[in-house]
Short mmCIF file of C-alpha atoms and ligand atoms in Angstrom, two decimals:
data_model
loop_
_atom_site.label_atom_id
_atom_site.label_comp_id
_atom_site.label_asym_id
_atom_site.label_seq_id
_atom_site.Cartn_x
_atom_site.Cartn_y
_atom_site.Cartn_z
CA UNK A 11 -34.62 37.17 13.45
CA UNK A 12 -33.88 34.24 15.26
CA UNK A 13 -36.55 32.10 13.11
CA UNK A 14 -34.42 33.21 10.29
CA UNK A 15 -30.84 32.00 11.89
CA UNK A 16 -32.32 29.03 12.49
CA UNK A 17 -33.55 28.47 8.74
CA UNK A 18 -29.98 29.72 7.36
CA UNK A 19 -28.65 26.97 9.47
CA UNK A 20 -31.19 24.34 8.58
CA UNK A 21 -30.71 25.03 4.92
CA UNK A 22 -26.50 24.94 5.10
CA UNK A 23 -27.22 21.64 7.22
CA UNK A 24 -29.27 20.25 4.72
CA UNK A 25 -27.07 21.42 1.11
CA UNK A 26 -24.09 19.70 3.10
CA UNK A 27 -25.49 16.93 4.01
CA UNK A 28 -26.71 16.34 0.40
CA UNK A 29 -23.31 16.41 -0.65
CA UNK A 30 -21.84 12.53 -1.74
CA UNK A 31 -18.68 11.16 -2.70
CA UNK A 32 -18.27 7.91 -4.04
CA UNK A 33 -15.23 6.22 -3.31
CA UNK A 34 -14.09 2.97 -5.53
CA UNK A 35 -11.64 1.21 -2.83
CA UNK A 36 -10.04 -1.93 -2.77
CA UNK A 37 -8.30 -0.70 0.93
CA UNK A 38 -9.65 -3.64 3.22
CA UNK A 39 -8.32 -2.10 6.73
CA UNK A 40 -11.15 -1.29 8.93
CA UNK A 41 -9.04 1.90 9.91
CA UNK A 42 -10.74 3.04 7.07
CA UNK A 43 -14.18 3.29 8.50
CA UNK A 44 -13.59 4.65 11.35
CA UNK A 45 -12.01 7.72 8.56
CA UNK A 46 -14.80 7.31 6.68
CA UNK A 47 -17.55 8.21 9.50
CA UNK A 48 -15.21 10.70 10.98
CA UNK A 49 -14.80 12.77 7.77
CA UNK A 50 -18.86 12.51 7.66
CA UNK A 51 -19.24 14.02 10.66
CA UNK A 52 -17.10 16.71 9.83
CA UNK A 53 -18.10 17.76 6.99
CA UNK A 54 -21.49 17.00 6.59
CA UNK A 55 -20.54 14.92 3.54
CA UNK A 56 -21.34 11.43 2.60
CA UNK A 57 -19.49 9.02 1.97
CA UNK A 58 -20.30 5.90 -0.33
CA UNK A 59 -18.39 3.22 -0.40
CA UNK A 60 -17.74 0.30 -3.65
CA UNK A 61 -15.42 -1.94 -2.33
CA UNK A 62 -13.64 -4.63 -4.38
CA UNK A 63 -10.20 -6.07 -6.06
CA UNK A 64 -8.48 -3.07 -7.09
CA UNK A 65 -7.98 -4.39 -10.83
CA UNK A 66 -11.67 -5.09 -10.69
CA UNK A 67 -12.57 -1.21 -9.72
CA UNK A 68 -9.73 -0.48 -12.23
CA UNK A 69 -11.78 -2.00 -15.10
CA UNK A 70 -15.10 -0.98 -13.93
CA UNK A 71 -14.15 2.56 -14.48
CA UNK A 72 -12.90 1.82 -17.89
CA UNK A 73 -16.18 -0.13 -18.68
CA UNK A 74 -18.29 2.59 -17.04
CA UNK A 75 -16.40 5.40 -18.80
CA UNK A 76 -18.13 8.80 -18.72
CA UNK A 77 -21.13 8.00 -16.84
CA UNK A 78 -19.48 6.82 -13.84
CA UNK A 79 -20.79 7.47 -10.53
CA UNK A 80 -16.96 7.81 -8.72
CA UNK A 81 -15.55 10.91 -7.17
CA UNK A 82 -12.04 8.90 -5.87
CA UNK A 83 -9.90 5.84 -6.54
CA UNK A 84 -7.78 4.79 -3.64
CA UNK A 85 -5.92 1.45 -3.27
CA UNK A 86 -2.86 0.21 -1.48
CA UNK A 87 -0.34 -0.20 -4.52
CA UNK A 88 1.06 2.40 -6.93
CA UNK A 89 0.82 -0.27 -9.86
CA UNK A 90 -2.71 0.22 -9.57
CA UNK A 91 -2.92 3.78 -9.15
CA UNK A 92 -0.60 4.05 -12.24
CA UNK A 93 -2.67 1.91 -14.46
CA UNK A 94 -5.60 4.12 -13.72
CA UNK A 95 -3.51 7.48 -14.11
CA UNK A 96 -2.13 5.97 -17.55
CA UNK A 97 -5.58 5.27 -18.49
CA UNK A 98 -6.41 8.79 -18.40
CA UNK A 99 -8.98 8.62 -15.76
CA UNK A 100 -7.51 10.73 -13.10
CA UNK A 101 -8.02 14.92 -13.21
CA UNK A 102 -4.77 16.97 -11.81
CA UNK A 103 -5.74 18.57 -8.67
CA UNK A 104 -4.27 20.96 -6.10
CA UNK A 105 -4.38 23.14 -3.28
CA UNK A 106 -2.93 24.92 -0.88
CA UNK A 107 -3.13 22.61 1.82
CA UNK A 108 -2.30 19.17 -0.88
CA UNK A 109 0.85 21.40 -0.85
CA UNK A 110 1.64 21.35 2.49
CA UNK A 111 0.49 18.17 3.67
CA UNK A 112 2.02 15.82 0.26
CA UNK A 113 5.24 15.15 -0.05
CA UNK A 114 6.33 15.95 -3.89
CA UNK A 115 8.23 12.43 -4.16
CA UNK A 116 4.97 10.20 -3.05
CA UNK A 117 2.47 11.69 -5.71
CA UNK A 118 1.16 10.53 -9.28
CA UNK A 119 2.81 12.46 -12.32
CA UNK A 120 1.10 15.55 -12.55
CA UNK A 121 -0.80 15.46 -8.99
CA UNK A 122 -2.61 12.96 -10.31
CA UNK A 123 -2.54 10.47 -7.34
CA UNK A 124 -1.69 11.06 -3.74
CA UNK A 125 -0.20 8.80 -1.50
CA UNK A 126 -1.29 8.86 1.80
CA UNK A 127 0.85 6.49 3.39
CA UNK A 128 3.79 4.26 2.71
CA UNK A 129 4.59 0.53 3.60
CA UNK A 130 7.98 -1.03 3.05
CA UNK A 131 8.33 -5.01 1.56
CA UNK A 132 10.22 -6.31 4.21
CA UNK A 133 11.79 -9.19 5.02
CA UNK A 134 10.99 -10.98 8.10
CA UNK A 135 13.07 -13.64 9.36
CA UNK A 136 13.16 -16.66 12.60
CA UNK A 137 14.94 -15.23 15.46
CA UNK A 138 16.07 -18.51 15.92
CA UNK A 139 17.82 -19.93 12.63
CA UNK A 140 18.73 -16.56 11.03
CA UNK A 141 21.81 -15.42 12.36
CA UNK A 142 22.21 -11.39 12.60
CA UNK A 143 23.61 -10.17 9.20
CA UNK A 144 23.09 -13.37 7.66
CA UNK A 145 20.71 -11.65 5.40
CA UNK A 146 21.12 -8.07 4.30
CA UNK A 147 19.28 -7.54 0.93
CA UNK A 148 16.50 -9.21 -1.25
CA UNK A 149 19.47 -10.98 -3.26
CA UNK A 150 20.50 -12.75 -0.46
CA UNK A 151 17.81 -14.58 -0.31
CA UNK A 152 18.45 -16.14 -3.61
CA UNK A 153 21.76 -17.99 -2.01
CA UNK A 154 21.76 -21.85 -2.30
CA UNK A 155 21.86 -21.91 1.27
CA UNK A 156 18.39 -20.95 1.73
CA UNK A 157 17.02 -23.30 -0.45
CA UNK A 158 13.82 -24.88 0.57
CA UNK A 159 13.67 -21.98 3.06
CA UNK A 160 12.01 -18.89 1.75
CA UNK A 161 7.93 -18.04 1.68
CA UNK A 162 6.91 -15.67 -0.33
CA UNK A 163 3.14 -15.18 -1.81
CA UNK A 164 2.22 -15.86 -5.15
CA UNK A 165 3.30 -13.93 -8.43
CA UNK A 166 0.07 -12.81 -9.40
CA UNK A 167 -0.26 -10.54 -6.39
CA UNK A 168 0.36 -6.78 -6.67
CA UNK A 169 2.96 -6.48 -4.35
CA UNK A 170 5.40 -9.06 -5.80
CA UNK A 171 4.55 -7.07 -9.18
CA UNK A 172 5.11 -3.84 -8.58
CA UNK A 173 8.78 -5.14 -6.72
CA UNK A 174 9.55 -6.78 -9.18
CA UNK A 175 8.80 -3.98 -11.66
CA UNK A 176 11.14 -1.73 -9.38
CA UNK A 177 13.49 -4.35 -9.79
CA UNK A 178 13.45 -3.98 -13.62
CA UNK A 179 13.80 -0.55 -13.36
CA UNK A 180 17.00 -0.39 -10.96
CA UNK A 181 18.69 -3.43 -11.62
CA UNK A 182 17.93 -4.16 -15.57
CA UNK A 183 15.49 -7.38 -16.89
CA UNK A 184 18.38 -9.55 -17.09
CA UNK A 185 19.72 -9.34 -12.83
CA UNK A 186 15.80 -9.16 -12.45
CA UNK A 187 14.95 -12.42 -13.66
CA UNK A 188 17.81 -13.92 -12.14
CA UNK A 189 16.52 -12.87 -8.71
CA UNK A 190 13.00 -13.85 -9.44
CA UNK A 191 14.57 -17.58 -10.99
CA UNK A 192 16.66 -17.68 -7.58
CA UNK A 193 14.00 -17.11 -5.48
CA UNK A 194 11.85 -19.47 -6.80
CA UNK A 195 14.84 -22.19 -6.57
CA UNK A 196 14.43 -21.26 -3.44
CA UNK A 197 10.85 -21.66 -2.21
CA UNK A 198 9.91 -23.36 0.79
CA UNK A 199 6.79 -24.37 -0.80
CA UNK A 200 4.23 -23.64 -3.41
CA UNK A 201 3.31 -19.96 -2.91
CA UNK A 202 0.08 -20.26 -0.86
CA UNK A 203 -2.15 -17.20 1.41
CA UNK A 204 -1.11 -13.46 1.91
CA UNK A 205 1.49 -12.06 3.49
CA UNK A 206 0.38 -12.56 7.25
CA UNK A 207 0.62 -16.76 6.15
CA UNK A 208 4.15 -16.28 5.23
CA UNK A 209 5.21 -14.79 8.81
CA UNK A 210 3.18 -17.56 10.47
CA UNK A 211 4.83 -20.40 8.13
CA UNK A 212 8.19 -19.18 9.39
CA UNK A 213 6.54 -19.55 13.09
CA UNK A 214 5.65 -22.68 11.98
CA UNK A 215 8.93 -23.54 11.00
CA UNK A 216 7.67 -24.23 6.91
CA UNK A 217 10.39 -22.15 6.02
CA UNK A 218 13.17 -19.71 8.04
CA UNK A 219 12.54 -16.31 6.13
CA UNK A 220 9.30 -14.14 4.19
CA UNK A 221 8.74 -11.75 2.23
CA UNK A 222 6.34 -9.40 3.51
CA UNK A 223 4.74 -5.97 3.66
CA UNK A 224 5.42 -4.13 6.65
CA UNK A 225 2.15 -3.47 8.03
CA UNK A 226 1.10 -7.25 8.49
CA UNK A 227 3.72 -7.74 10.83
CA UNK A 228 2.10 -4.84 12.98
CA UNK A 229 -1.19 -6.45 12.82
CA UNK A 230 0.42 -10.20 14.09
CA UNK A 231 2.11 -8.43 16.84
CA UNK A 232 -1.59 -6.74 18.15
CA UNK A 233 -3.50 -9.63 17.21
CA UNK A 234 -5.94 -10.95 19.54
CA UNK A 235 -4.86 -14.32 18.23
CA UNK A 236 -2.11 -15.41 21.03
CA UNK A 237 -0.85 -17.93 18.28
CA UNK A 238 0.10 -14.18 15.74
CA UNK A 239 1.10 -12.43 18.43
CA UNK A 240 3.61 -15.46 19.28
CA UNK A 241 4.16 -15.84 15.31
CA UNK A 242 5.70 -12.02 15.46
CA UNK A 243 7.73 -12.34 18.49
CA UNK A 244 9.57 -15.22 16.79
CA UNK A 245 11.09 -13.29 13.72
CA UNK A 246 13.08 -10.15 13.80
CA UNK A 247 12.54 -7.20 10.56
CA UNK A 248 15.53 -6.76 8.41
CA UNK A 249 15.21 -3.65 6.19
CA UNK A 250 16.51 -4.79 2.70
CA UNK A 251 19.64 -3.15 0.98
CA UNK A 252 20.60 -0.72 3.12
CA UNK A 253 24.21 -0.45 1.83
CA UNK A 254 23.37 0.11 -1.40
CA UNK A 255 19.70 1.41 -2.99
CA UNK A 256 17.46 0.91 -0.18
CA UNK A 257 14.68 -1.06 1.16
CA UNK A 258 11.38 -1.01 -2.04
CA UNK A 259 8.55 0.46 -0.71
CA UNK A 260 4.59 1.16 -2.02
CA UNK A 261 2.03 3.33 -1.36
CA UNK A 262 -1.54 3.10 -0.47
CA UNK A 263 -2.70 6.30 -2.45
CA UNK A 264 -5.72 8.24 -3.73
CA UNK A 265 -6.98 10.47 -7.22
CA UNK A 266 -10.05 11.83 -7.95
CA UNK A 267 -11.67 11.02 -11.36
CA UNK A 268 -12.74 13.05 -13.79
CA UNK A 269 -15.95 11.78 -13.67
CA UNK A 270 -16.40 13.22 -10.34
CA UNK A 271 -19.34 15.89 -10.18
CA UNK A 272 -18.23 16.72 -6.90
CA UNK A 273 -14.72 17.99 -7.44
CA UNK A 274 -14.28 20.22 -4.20
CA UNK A 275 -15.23 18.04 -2.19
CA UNK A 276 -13.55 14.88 -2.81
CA UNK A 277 -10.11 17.36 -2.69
CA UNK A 278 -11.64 17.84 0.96
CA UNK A 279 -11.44 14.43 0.98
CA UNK A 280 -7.73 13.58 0.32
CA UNK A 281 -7.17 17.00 2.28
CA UNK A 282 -8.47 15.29 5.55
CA UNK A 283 -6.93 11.64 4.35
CA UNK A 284 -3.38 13.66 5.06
CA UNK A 285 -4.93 15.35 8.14
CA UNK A 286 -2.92 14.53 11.48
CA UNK A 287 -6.46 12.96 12.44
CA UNK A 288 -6.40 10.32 9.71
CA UNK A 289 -2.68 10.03 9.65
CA UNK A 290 -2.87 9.06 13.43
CA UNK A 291 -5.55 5.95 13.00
CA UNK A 292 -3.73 4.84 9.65
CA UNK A 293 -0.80 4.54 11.67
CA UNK A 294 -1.90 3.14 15.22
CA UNK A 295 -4.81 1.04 13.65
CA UNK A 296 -2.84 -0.24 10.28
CA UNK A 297 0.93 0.56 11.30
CA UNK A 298 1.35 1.91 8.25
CA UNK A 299 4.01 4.72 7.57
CA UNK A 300 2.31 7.97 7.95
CA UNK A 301 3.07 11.15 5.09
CA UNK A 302 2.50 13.56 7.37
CA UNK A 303 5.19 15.00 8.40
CA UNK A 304 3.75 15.68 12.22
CA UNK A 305 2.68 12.16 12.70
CA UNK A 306 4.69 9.79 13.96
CA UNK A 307 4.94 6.33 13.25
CA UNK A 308 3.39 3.89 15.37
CA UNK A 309 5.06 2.76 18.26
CA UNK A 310 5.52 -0.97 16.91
CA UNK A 311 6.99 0.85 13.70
CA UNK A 312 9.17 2.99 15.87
CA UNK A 313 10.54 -0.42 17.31
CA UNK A 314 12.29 -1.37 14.26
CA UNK A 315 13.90 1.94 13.57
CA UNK A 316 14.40 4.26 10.76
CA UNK A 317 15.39 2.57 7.43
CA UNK A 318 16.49 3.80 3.80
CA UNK A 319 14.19 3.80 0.96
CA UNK A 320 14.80 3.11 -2.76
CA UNK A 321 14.05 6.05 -4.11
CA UNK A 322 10.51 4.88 -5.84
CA UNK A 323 9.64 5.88 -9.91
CA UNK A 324 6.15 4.80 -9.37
CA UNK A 325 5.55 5.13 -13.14
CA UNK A 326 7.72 1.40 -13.66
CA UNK A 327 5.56 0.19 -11.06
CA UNK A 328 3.21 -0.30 -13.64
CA UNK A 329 4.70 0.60 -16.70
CA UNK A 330 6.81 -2.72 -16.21
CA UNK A 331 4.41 -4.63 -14.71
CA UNK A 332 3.36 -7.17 -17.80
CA UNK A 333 7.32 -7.49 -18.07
CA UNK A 334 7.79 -8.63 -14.63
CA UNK A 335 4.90 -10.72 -14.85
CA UNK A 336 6.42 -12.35 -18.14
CA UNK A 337 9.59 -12.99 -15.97
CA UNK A 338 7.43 -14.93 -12.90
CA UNK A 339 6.17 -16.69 -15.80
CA UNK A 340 9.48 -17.90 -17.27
CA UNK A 341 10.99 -18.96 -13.66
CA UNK A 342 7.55 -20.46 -13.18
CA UNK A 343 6.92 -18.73 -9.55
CA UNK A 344 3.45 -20.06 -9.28
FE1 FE2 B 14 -2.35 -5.47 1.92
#
């Protein structure tokens, strides 16, 4: 009897363990691992990971088409996640727990993405040479008086894209491109690095005021760097437009494909993504905003208090996208 418990076991060990997911990621947080091995030794399932530019991954899956090998896509922008939705690689999926762990508003049409946390495009500003107020929304910053004083990446990058797509769809192509020509007037330099070199130009005193994502300013502040951790003290977060439609935000999301031979599980997958487990690390280790309801935001993000969002329609994200990208080409943001 208690050869045979032991051989039950054995055999449910070994049928889980043969279980796989492959995940096509372009995420580059090392909070991810740590989710990643965690999951693993939960479930028994493994979890293979193809990591690269999330346009890359995008086209790969085209290219690949039905004989793909991927179970999940999961980036950090809904632009992307929309141009794999709108390229019909996604497959709707639900359950009861999706339900209760997903807030409606941060999904793909359909349930065909989830977003697992948010991140707001903030702007950061010198403590010093900003006054309070001075700046209060992301047209502001297109005011002659700031000229030669604003960093901001360069237009090819998703996250100017996809806010400037949002822009498109709130504001109309016209006020759009006038924002994107102002800022660009405005530039403190040619667009150069990633967010995080922005926030240190301003330290630097290249510039007085960035455009950022939320979460980099989190990871200057923890650094290990003295010099980032120095570079975050000196600038203070203003939350953009929050008199009128809110500050834009973006996603870092998941979908499983419908290539994926292994359906149930990679559900299990985004399940335990918007577990209070993963939530926690996603927000501690990449102060991100957590889903969740239960979670709370890291401390760092509890610092700079509760903000309004502009209500996001993912779909222009990327449905505007070559648009906006026509625009940063007109005002010749580099
Ligand atoms: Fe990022």
């Amino acid at each position: 009897m208690k050869a045979k418990v032991v051989l039950l076991s054995l055999l449910t060990a070994m049928s889980l363990s043969a279980q796989e997911l492959t995940i096509y990621s372009h995420r580059h947080y090392d909070s991810d691992k740590g989710i990643f091995k965690l999951f693993q030794e939960k479930t028994g399932i493994s979890v293979n990971v193809v990591q690269a530019k999330a346009n890359e991954l995008a086209k790969r899956l085209e290219v690949e088409g039905k004989n793909s090998k991927a179970d999940l896509f999961m980036t950090a922008d809904a632009g992307n996640l929309e141009q794999v939705r709108t390229n019909n690689l996604f497959v709707s999926v639900s359950s009861p727990e999706l339900e209760k762990l997903s807030p409606k508003e941060l999904r793909g049409k359909n349930n065909e993405w989830y977003a697992f946390t948010t991140r707001a495009r903030i702007i950061v500003a010198s403590k010093d040479r900003v006054k309070d107020g001075e700046i209060k929304t992301y047209e502001d910053l297109t005011d002659p008086k700031f000229k030669g004083k604003v960093l901001v990446r360069s237009s090819n990058n998703i996250y100017n894209i996809s806010l400037l797509s949002a822009m498109i769809d709130t504001l109309g192509k016209e006020k759009a491109k006038e924002w994107a020509q102002g800022i660009t007037n405005n530039l403190a330099r040619t667009p150069k690095g990633a967010d995080r070199d922005q926030i240190r130009a301003v330290y630097a005193k290249e510039g007085d005021v960035a455009i950022s994502n939320s979460y980099y300013l989190g990871h200057l502040a923890n650094s290990k760097n003295p010099k980032d951790v120095e570079a975050a003290n000196s600038v203070k977060v203003i939350f953009p437009n929050q008199d009128d439609r809110g500050t834009h935000i973006n996603v870092s999301g998941i979908g499983v494909l419908k290539t994926s031979k292994n359906k149930e599980a990679a559900v299990k997958f985004i399940e335990f993504m918007l577990s209070k487990e993963a939530q926690e690390i996603l927000t501690n280790q990449n102060y991100e905003y957590p889903v969740n309801k239960e979670v709370k935001p890291a401390k760092i993000l509890q610092s700079w208090g509760e903000f309004k969002i502009e209500k996001p329609n993912f779909e222009a994200y990327w449905g505007n996208a070559k648009e906006a990208l026509m625009i940063f080409d007109e005002v010749q943001w580099k």
